[in-house]
PDB file of C-alpha atoms in Angstrom:
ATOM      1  CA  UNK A   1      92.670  71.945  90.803  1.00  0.00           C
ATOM      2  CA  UNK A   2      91.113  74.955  91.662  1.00  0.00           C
ATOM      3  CA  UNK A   3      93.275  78.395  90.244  1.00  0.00           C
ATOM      4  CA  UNK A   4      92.768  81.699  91.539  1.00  0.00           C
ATOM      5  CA  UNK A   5      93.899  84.590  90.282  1.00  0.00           C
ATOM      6  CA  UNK A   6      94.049  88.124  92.885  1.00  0.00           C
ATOM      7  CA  UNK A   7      94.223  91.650  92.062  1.00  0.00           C
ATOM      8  CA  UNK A   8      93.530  95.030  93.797  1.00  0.00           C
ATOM      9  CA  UNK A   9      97.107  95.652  94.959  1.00  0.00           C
ATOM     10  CA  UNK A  10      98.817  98.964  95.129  1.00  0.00           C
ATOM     11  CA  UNK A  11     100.554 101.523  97.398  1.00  0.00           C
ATOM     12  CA  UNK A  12      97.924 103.692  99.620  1.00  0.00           C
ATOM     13  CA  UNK A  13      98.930 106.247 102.259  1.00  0.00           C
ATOM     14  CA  UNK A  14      98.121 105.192 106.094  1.00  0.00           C
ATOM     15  CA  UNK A  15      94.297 105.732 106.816  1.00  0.00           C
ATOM     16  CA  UNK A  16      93.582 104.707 102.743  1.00  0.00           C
ATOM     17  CA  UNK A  17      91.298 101.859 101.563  1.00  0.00           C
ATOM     18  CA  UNK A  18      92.233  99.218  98.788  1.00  0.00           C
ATOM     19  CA  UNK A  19      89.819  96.445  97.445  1.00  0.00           C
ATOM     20  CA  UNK A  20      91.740  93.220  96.955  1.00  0.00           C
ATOM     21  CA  UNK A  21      89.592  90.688  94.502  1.00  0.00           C
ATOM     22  CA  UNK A  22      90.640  87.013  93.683  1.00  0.00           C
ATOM     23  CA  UNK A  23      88.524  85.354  90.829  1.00  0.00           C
ATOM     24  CA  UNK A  24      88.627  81.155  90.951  1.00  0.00           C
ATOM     25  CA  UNK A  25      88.793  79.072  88.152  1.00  0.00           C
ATOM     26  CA  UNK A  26      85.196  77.249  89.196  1.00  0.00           C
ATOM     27  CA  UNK A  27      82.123  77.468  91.212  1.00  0.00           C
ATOM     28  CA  UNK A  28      83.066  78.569  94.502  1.00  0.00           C
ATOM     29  CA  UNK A  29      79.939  76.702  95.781  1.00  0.00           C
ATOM     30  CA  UNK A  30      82.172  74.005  95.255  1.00  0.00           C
ATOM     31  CA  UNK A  31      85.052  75.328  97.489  1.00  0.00           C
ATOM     32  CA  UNK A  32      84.824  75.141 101.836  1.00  0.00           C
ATOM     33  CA  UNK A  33      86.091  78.245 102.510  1.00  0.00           C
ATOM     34  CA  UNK A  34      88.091  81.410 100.191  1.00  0.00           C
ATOM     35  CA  UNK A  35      90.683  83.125 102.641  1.00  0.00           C
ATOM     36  CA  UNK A  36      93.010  85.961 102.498  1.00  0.00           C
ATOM     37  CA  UNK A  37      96.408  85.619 104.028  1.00  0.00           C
ATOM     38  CA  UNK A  38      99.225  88.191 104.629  1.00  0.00           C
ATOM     39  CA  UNK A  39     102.776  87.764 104.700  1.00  0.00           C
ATOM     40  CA  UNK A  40     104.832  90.787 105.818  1.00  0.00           C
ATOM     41  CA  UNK A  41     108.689  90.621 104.644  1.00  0.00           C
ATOM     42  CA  UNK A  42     110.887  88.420 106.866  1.00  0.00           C
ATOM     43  CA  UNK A  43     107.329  86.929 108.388  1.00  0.00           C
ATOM     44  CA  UNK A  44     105.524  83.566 107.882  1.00  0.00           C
ATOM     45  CA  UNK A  45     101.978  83.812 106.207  1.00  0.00           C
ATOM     46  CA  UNK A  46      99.057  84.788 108.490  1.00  0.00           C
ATOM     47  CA  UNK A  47      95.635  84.139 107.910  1.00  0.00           C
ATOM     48  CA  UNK A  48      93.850  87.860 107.634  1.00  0.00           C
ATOM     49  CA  UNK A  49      89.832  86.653 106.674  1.00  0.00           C
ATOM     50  CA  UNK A  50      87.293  83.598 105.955  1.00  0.00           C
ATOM     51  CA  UNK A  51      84.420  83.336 104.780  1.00  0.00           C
ATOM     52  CA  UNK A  52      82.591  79.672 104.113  1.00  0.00           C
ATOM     53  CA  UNK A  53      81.064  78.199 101.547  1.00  0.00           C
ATOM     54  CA  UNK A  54      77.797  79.460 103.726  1.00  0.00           C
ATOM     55  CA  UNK A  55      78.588  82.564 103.955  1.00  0.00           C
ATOM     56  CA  UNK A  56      80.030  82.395 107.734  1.00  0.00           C
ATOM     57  CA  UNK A  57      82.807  85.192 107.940  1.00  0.00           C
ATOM     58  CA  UNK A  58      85.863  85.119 110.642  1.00  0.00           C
ATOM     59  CA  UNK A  59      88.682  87.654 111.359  1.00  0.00           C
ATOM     60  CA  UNK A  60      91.936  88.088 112.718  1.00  0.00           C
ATOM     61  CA  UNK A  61      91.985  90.492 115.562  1.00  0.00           C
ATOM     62  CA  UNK A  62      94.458  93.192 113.829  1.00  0.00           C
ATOM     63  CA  UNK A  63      91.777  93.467 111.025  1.00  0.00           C
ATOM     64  CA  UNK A  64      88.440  93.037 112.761  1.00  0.00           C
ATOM     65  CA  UNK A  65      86.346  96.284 112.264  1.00  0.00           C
ATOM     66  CA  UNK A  66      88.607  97.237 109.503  1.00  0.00           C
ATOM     67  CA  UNK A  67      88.525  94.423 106.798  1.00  0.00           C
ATOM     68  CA  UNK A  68      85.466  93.188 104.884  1.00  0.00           C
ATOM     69  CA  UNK A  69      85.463  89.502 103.236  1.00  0.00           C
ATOM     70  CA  UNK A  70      82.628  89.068 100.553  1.00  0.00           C
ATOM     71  CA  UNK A  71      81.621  86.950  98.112  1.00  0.00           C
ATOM     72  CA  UNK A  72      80.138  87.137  94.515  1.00  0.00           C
ATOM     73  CA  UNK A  73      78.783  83.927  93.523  1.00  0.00           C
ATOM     74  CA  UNK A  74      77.922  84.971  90.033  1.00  0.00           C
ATOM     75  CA  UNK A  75      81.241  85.892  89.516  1.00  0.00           C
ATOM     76  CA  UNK A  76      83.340  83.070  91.385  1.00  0.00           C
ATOM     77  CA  UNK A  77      85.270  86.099  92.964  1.00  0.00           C
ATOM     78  CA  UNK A  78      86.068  86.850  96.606  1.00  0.00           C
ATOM     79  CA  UNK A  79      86.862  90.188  97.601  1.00  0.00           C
ATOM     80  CA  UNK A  80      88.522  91.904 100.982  1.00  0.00           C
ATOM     81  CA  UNK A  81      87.840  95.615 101.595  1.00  0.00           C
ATOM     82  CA  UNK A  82      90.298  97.336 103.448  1.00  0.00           C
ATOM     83  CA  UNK A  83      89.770 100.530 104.958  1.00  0.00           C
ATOM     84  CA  UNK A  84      91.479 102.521 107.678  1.00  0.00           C
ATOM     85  CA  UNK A  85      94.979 101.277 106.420  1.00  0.00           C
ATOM     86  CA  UNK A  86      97.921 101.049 108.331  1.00  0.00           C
ATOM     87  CA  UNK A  87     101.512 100.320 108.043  1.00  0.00           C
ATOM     88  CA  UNK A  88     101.385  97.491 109.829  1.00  0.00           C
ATOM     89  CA  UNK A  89      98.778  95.919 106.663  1.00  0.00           C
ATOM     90  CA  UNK A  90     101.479  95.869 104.213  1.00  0.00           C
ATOM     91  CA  UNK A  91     102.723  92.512 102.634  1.00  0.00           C
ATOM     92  CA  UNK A  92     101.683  90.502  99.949  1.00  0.00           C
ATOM     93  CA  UNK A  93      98.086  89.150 100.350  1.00  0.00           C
ATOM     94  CA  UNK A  94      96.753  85.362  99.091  1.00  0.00           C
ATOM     95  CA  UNK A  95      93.999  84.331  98.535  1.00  0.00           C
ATOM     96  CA  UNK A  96      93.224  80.574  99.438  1.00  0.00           C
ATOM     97  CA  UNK A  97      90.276  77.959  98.423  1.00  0.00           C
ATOM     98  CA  UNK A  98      90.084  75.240 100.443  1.00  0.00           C
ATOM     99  CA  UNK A  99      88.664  72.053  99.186  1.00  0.00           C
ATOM    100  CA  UNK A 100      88.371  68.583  99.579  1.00  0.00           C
ATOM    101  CA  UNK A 101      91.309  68.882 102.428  1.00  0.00           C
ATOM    102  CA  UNK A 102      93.737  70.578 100.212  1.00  0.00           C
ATOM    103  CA  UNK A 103      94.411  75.115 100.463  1.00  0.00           C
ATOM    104  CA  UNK A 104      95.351  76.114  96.825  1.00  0.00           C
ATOM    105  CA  UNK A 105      97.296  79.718  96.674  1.00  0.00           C
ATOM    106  CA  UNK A 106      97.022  82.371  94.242  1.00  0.00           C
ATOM    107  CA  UNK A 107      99.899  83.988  93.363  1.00  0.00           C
ATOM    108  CA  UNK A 108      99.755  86.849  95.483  1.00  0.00           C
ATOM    109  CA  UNK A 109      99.235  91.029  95.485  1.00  0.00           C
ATOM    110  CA  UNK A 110     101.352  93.288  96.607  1.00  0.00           C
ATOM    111  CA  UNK A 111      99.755  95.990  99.251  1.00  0.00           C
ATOM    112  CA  UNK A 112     101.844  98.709 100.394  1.00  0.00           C
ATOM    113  CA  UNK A 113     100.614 101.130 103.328  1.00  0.00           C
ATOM    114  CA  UNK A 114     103.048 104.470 103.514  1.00  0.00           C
ATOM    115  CA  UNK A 115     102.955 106.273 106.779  1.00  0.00           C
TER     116      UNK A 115
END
């Protein structure tokens, strides 16, 4: 079972940056893809970023040109840098490793974009 713990979170004004980070509990040469998802309040969980176990990256549309998924393989730790903040980005954000057919969750950060 692979456990991943996030950080980063915080409360930035619109047009801020945050860096969210989510360390895993093993090699993440091991894991498919890491994956950030947001959930807004009152909203189901959408997936914000991936990158594969190959480095191959993928975006949702809101985020493209704004959000930056990378990987540190040294450090089993995936990060998503967040610039050009808006409202709209706040929710709590997840990170996911997928592996062997099965998405194991963190347990979340809070990000909070003021206008």
């Amino acid at each position: 079972q692979v456990q991943l713990v996030e950080s980063g979170g915080g409360l930035v004004q619109a047009g801020g940056s945050l860096r969210l980070s989510c360390a895993a509990s093993e090699s993440i040469f091991s894991i498919d893809s890491m994956n950030w998802y947001r959930q807004a309040p009152g909203k189901q969980r959408y997936l914000v970023a991936t990158i594969t176990n190959a480095g191959n990256t993928n975006y949702a549309n809101s985020v493209k040109e704004r959000f930056t998924i990378s990987r540190d393989n040294a450090k089993n730790t995936v990060y998503l840098q967040m610039n050009s903040l808006k409202p709209d980005d706040t929710g709590v954000y997840y990170c996911t490793a997928y592996k062997a057919y099965t998405n194991y969750w963190g347990q979340g950060t809070q990000v909070t974009v003021s206008s």
